[in-house]
Every structure is written in C-alpha cells, then in structure tokens.
Short mmCIF file of N, CA and C in Angstrom, two decimals:
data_model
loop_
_atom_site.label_atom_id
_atom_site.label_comp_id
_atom_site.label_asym_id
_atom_site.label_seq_id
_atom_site.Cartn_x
_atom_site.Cartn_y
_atom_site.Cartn_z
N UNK G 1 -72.34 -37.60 28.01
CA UNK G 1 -72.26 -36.73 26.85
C UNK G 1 -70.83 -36.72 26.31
N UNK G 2 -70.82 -36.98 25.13
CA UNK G 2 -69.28 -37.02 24.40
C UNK G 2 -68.68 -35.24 23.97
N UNK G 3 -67.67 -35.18 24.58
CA UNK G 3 -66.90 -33.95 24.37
C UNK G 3 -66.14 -33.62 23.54
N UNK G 4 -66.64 -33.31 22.13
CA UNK G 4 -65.21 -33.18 21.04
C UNK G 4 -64.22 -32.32 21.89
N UNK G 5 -63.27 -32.65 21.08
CA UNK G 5 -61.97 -31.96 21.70
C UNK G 5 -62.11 -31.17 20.53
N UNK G 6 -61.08 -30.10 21.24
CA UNK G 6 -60.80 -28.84 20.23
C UNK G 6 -59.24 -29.15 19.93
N UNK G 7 -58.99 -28.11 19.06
CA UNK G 7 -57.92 -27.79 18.67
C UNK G 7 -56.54 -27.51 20.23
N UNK G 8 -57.21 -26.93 20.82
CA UNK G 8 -56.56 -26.49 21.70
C UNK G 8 -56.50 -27.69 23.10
N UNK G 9 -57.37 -28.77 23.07
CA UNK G 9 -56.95 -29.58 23.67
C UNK G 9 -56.11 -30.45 23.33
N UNK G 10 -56.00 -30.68 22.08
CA UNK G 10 -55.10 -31.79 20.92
C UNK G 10 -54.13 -31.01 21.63
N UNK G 11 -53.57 -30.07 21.24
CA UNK G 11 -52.26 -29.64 21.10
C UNK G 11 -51.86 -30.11 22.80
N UNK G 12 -52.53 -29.60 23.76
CA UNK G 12 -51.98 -30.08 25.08
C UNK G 12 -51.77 -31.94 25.30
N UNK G 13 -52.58 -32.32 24.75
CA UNK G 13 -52.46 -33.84 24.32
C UNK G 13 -51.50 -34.03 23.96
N UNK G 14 -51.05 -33.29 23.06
CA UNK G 14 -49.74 -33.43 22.48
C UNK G 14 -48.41 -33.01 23.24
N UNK G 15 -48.50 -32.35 23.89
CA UNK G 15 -47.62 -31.75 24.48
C UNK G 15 -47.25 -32.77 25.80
N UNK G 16 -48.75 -33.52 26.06
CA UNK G 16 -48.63 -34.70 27.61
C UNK G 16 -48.82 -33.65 28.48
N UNK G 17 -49.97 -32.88 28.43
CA UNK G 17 -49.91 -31.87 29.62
C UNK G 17 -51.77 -32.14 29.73
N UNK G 18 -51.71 -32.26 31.36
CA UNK G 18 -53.17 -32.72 31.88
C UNK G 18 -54.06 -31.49 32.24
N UNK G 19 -54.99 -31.93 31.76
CA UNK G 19 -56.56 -30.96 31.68
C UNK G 19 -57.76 -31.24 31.75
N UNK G 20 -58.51 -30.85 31.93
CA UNK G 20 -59.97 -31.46 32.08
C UNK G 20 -60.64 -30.64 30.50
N UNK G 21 -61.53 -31.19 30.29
CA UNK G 21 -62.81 -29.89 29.98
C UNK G 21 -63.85 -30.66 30.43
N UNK G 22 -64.37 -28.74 29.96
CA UNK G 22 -65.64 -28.76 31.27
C UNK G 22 -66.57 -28.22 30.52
N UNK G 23 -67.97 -28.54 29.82
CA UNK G 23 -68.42 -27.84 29.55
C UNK G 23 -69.76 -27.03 29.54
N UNK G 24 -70.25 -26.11 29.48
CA UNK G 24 -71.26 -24.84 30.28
C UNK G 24 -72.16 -24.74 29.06
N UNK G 25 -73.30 -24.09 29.79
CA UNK G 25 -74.58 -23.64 29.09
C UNK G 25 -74.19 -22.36 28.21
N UNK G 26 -74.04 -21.89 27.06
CA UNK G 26 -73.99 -20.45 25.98
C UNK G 26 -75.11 -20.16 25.96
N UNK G 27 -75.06 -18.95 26.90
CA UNK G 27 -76.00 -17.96 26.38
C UNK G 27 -75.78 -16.83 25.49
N UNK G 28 -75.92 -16.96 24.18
CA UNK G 28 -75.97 -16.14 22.69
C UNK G 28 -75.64 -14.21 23.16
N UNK G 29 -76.67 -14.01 24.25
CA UNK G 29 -76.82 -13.07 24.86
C UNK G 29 -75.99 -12.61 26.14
N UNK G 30 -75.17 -13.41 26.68
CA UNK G 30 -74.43 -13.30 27.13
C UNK G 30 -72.76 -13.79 27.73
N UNK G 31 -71.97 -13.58 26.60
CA UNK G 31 -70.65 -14.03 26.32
C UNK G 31 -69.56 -13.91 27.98
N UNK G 32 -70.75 -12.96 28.56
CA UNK G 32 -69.16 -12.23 29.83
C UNK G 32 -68.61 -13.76 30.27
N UNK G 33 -67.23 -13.68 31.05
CA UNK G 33 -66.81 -14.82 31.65
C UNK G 33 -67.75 -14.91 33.43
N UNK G 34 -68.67 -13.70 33.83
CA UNK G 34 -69.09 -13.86 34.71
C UNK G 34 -70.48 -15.01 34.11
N UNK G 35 -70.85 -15.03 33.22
CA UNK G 35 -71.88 -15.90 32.76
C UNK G 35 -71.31 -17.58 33.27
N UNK G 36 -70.27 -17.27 32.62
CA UNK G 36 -69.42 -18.59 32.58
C UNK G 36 -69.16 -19.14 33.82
N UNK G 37 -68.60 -18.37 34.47
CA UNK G 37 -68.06 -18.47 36.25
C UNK G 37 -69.51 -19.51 36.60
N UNK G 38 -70.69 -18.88 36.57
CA UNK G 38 -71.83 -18.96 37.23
C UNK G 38 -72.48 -20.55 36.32
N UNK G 39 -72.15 -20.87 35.38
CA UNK G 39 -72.37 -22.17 34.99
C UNK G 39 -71.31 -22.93 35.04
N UNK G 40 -70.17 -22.56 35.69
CA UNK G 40 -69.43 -23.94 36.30
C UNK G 40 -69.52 -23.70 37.80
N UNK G 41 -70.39 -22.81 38.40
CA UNK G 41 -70.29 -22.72 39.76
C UNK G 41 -68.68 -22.61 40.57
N UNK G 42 -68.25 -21.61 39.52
CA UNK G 42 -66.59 -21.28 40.47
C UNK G 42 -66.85 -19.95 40.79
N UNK G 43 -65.74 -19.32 41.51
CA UNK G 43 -64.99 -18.41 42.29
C UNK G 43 -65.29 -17.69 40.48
N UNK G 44 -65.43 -16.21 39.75
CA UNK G 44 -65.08 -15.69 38.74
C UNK G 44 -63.57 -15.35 38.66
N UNK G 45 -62.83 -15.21 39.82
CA UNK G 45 -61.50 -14.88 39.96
C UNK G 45 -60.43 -15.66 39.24
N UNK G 46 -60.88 -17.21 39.39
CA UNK G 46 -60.49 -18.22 38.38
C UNK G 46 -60.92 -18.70 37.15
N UNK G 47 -61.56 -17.94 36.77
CA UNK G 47 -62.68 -17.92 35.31
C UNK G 47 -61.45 -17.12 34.82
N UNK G 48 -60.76 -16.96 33.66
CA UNK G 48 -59.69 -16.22 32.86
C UNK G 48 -60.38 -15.82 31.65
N UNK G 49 -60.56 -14.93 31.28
CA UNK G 49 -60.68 -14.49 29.28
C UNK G 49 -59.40 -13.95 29.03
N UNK G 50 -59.61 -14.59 27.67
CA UNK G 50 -58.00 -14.23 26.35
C UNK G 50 -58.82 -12.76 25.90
N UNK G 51 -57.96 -11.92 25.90
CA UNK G 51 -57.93 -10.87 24.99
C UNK G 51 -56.64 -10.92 24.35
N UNK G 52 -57.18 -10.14 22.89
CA UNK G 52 -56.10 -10.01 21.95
C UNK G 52 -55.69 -8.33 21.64
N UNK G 53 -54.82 -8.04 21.86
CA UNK G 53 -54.07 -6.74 21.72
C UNK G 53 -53.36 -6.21 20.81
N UNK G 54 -53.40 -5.45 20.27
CA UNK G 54 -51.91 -4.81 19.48
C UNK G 54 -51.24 -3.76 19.56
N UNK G 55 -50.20 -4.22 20.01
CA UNK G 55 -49.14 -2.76 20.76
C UNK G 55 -48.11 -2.16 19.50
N UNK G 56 -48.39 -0.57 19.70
CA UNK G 56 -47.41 0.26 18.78
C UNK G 56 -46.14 -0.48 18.31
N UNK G 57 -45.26 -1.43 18.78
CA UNK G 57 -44.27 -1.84 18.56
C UNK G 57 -44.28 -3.34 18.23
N UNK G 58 -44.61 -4.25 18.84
CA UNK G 58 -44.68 -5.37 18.35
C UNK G 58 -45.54 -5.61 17.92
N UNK G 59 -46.69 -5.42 17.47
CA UNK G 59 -48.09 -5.86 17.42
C UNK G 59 -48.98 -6.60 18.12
N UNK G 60 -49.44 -7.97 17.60
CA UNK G 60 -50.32 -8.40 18.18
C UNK G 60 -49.78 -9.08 19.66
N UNK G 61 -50.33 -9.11 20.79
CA UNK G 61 -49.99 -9.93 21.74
C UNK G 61 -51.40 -10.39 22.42
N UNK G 62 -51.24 -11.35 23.46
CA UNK G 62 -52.44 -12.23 24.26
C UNK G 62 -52.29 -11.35 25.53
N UNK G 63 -53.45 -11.36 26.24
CA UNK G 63 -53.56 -11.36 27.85
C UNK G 63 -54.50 -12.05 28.50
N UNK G 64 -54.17 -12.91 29.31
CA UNK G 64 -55.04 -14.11 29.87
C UNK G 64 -55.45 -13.26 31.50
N UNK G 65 -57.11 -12.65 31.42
CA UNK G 65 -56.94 -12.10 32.85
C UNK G 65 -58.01 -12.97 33.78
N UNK G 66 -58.61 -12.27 34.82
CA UNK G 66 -59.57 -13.39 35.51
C UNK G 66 -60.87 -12.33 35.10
N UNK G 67 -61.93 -13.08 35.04
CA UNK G 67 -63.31 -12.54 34.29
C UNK G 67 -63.57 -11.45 34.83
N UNK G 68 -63.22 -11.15 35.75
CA UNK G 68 -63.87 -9.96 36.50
C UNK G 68 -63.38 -8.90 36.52
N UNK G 69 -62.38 -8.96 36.00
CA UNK G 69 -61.59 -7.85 35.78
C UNK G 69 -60.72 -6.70 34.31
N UNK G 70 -60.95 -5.99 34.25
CA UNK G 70 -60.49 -5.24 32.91
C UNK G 70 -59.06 -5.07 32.63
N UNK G 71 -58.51 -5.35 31.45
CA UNK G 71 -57.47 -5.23 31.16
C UNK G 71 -56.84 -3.54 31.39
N UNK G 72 -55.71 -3.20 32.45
CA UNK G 72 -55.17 -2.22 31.82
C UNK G 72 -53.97 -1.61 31.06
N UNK G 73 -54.38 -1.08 29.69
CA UNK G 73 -53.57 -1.19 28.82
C UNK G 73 -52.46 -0.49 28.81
N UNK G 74 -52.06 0.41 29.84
CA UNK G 74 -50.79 0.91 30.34
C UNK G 74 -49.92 0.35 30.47
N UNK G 75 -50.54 -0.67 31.50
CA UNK G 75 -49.74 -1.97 32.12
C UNK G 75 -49.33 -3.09 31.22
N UNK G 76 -50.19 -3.31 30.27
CA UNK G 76 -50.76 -4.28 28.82
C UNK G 76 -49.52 -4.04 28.05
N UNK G 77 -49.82 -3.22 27.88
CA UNK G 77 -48.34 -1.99 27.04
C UNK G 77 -46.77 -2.18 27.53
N UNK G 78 -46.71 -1.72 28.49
CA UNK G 78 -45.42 -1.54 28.90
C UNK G 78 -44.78 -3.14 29.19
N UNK G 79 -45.51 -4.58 29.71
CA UNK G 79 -45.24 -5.50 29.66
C UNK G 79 -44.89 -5.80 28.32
N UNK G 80 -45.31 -5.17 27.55
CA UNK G 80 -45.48 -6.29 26.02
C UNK G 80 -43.97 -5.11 25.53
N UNK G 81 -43.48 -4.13 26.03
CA UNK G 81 -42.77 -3.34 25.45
C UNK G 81 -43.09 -2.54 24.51
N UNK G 82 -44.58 -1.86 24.79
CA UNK G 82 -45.08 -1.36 24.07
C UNK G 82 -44.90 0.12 24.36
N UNK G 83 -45.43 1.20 23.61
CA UNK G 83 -45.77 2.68 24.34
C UNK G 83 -47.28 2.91 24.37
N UNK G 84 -47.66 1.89 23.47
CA UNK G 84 -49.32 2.27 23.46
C UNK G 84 -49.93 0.76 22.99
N UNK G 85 -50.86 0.25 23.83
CA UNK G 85 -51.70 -0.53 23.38
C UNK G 85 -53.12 -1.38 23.65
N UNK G 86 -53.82 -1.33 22.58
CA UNK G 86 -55.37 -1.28 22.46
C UNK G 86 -55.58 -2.74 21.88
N UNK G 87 -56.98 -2.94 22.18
CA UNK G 87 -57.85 -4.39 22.34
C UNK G 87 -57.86 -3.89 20.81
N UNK G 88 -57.96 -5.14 20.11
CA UNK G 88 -58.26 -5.47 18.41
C UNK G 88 -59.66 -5.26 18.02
N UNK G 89 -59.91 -4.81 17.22
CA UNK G 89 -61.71 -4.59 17.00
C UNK G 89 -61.97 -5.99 16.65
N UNK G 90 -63.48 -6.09 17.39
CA UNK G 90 -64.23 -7.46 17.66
C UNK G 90 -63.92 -8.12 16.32
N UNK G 91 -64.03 -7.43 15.00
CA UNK G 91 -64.24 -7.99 13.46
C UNK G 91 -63.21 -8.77 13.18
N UNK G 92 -61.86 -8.22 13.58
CA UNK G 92 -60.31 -8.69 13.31
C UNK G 92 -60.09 -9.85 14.14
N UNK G 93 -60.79 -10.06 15.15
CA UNK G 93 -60.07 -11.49 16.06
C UNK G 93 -60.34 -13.06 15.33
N UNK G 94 -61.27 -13.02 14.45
CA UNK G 94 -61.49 -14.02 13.82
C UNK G 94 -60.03 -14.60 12.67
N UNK G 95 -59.76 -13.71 12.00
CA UNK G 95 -58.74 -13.55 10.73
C UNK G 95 -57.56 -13.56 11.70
N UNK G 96 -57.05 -12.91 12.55
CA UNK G 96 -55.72 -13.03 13.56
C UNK G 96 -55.67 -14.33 14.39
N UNK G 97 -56.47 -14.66 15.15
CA UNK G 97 -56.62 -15.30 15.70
C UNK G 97 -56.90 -17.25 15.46
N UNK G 98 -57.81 -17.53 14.31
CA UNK G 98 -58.76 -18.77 13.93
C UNK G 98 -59.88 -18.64 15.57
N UNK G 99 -60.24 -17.74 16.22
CA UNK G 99 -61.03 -17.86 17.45
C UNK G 99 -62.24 -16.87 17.14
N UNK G 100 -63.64 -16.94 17.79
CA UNK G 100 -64.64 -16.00 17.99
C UNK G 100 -64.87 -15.55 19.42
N UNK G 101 -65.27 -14.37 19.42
CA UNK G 101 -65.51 -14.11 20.72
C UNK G 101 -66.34 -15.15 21.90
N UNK G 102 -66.04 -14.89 23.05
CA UNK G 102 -66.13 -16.29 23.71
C UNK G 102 -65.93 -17.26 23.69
N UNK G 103 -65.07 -17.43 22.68
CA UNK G 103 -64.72 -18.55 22.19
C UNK G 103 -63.28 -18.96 22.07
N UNK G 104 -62.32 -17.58 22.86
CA UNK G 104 -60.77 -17.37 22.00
C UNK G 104 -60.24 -18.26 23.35
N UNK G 105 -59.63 -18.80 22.77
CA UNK G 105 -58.18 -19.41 23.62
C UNK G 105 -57.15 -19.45 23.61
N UNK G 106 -55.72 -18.77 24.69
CA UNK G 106 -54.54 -18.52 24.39
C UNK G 106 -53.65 -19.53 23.99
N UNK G 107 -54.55 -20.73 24.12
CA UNK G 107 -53.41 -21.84 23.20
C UNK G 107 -54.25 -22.26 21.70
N UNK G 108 -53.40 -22.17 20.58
CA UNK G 108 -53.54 -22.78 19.34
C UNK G 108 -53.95 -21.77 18.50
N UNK G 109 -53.73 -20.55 19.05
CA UNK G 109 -54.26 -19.47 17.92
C UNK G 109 -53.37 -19.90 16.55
N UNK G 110 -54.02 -18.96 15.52
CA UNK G 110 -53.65 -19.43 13.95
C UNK G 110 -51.82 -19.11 14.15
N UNK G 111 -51.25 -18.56 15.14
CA UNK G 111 -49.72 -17.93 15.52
C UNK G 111 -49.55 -17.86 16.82
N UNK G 112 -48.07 -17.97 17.43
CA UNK G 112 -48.22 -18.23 18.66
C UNK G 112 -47.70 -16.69 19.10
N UNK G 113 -48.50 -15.98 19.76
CA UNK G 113 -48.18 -14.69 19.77
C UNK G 113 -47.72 -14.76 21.45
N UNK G 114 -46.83 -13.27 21.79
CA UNK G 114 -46.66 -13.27 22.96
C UNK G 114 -47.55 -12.99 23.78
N UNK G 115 -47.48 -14.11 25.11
CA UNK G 115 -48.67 -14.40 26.29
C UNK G 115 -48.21 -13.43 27.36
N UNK G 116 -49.74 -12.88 28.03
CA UNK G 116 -49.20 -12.76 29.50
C UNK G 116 -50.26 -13.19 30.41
N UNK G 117 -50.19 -13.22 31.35
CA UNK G 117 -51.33 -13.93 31.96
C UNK G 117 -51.24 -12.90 33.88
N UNK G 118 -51.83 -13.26 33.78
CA UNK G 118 -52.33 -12.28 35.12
C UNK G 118 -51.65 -12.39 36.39
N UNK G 119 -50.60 -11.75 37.46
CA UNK G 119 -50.48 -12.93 38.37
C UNK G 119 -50.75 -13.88 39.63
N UNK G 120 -52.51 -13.00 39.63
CA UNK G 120 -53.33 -13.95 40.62
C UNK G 120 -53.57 -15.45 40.16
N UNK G 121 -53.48 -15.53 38.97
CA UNK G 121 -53.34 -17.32 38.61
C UNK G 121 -52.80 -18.27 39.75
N UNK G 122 -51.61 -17.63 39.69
CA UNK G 122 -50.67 -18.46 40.83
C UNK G 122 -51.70 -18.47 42.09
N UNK G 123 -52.30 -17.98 42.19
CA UNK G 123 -53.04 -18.09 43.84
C UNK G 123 -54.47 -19.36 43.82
N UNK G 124 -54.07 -19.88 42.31
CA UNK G 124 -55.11 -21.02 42.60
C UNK G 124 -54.26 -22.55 42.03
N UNK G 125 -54.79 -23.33 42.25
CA UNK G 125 -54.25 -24.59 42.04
C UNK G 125 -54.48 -24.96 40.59
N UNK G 126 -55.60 -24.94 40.02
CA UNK G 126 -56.20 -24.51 38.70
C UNK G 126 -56.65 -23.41 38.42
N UNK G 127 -57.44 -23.03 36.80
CA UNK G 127 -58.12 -21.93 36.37
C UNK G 127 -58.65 -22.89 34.93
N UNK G 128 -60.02 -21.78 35.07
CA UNK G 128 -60.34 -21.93 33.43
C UNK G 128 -60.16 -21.15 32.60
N UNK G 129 -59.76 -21.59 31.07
CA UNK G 129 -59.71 -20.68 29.65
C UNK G 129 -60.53 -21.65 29.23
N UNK G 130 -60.85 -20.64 28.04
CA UNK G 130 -61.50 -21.07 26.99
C UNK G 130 -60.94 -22.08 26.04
N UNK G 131 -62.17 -23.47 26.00
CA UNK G 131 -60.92 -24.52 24.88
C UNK G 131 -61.14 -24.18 23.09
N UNK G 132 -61.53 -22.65 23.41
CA UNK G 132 -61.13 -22.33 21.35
C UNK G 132 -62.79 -22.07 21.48
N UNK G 133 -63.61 -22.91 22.23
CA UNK G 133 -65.07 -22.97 21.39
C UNK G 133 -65.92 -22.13 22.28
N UNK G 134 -67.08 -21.98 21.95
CA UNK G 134 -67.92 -21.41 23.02
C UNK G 134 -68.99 -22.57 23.72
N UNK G 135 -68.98 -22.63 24.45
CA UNK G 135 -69.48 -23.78 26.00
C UNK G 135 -68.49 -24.80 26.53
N UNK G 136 -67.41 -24.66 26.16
CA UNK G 136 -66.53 -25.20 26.86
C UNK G 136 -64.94 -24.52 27.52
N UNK G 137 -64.95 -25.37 28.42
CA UNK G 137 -63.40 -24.42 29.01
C UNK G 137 -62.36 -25.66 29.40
N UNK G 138 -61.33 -25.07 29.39
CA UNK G 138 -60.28 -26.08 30.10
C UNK G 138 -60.06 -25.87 31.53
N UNK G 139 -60.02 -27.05 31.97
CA UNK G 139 -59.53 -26.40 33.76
C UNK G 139 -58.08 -26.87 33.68
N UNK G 140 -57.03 -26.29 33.91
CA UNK G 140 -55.67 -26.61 33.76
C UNK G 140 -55.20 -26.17 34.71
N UNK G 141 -54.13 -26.20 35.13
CA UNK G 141 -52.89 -25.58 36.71
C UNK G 141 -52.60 -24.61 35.91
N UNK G 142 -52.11 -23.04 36.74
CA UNK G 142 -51.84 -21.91 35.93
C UNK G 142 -50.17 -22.52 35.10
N UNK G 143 -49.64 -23.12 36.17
CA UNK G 143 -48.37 -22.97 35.88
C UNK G 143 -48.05 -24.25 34.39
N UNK G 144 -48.89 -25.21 34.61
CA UNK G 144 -48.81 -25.50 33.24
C UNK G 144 -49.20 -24.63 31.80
N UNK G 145 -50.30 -24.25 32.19
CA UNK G 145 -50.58 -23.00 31.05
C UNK G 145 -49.62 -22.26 30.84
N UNK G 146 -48.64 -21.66 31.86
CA UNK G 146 -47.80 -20.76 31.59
C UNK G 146 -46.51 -21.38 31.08
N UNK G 147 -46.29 -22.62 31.24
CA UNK G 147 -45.33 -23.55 30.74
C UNK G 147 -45.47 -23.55 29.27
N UNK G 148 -46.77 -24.27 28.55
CA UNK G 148 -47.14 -24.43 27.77
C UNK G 148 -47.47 -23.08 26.51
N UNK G 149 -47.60 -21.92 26.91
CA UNK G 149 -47.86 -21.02 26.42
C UNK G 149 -46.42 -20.01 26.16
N UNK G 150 -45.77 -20.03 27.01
CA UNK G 150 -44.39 -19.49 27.28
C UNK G 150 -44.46 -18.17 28.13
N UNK G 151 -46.15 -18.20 28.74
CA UNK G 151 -46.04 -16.81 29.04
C UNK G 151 -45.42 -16.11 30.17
N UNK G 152 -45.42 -14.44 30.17
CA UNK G 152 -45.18 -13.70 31.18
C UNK G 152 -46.29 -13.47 32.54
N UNK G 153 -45.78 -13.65 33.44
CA UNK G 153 -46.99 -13.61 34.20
C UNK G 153 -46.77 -12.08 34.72
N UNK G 154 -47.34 -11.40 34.88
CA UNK G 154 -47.39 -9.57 35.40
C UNK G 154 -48.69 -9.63 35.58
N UNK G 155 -48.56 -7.86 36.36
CA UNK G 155 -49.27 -7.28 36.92
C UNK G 155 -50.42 -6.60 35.66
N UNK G 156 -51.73 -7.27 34.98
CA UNK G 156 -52.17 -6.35 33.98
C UNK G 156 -53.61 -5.88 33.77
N UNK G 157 -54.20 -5.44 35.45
CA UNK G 157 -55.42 -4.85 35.60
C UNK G 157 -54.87 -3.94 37.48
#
C-alpha cells in the first residue's frame, strides 16, 4: 500500500531526520489516541496527542502528551509562562493550526508555536504523533522530535 506523505513528514525529510509512518484503521467514532494505541498494537504510554492551548500571556502553545493521559493546565500554564491556560475550542484548531482533530501534529502547523512534550518520552526509544492526517502516525525517537520541534520537555499531567 502506497503512503502519501504529509506535510509533516516532508518537512522531517527535509530536515534529514528518520521516521517511519505507520498507518491505522479511523474510526469516525472514535478519535481517542487509546483507539490508536490499540491499532498499532503499542504500549498507549507511547501513543502521544498534540493539544493546542492558549495561555493568558503568550497565547497559543503545543503539548505533546502520551494518550492516556490528561493535560494539566496548571502545569501547561506555568511551563508556557503562563498564569492561566485552557485547551482551544475544537472549532478554532483548524484556522490556528492547518490540522483537524485526530489529525493535529506538533510538526508543520500553519506557525511554529512553542512545544512541550511530556517527560516520559525519554523513557522510550521511540513514540508516535500524529503525521497531520487521521490514520496515520509517525514513529520517531523522542529526542529527535524534541530536536526538531525545539521543544521543552516538563512535567504536564
């Protein structure tokens, strides 16, 4: 089966940074990353979703966490140098982003906003994100992602 590439694999192409994709069954009905976990048959711990945020002070920022777990925005906040900050309503991630739900990926958004990423990453050799689309993911090393992205890795669930 031939795999278009996305946007978000070009750019790592571009960059000379190695990745796989991998890609899974969409169920319409169910977007969670535990769906996802369970059609690549991994650990969910290494399954990651992008959420998009916007904090009182800087605005928009990324958080790359592992599927199973909820962002907390205290923590979300105060990393990003925020005093307060909340998940973007579902409607807005399209127009901020160029991404749809299940579909968002912290590399190639329409702006490169500030990343953070979780820091159980480091405890695997790879992880998956999302490559932009929905049924596919990238399997990448955290630490290239975090290379590539520029992000902060913290504490943010």
């Amino acid at each position: 089966m031939k795999i278009n590439k996305t946007n978000a694999a070009r750019l790592l192409d571009k960059a000379k940074i190695s990745y796989e994709l991998i890609p899974y069954e969409v169920d319409e009905n169910n977007l969670a990353a535990t769906h996802v976990a369970e059609q690549l048959s991994e650990d969910i711990q290494c399954v990651f979703k992008t959420l998009v945020l916007e904090g009182d002070k800087t605005g928009y920022f990324v958080c790359v966490i592992p599927g199973d777990r909820e962002v907390d925005l205290k923590r979300a906040a105060k990393a990003s140098a925020n005093k307060k900050a909340d998940l973007i309503p579902m409607k807005e991630l399209l127009s901020v982003t160029g991404y749809i739900r299940g579909g968002c990926s912290p590399i190639g958004m329409k702006k490169n906003f500030p990343t953070f990423i979780h820091s159980s990453c480091l405890k695997f050799p790879h992880i998956y994100i999302s490559a932009g689309i929905r049924g596919l993911q990238i399997k990448i090393s955290p630490q290239h992602l975090i290379q590539f992205t520029g992000a902060t890795v913290t504490e943010l669930s």
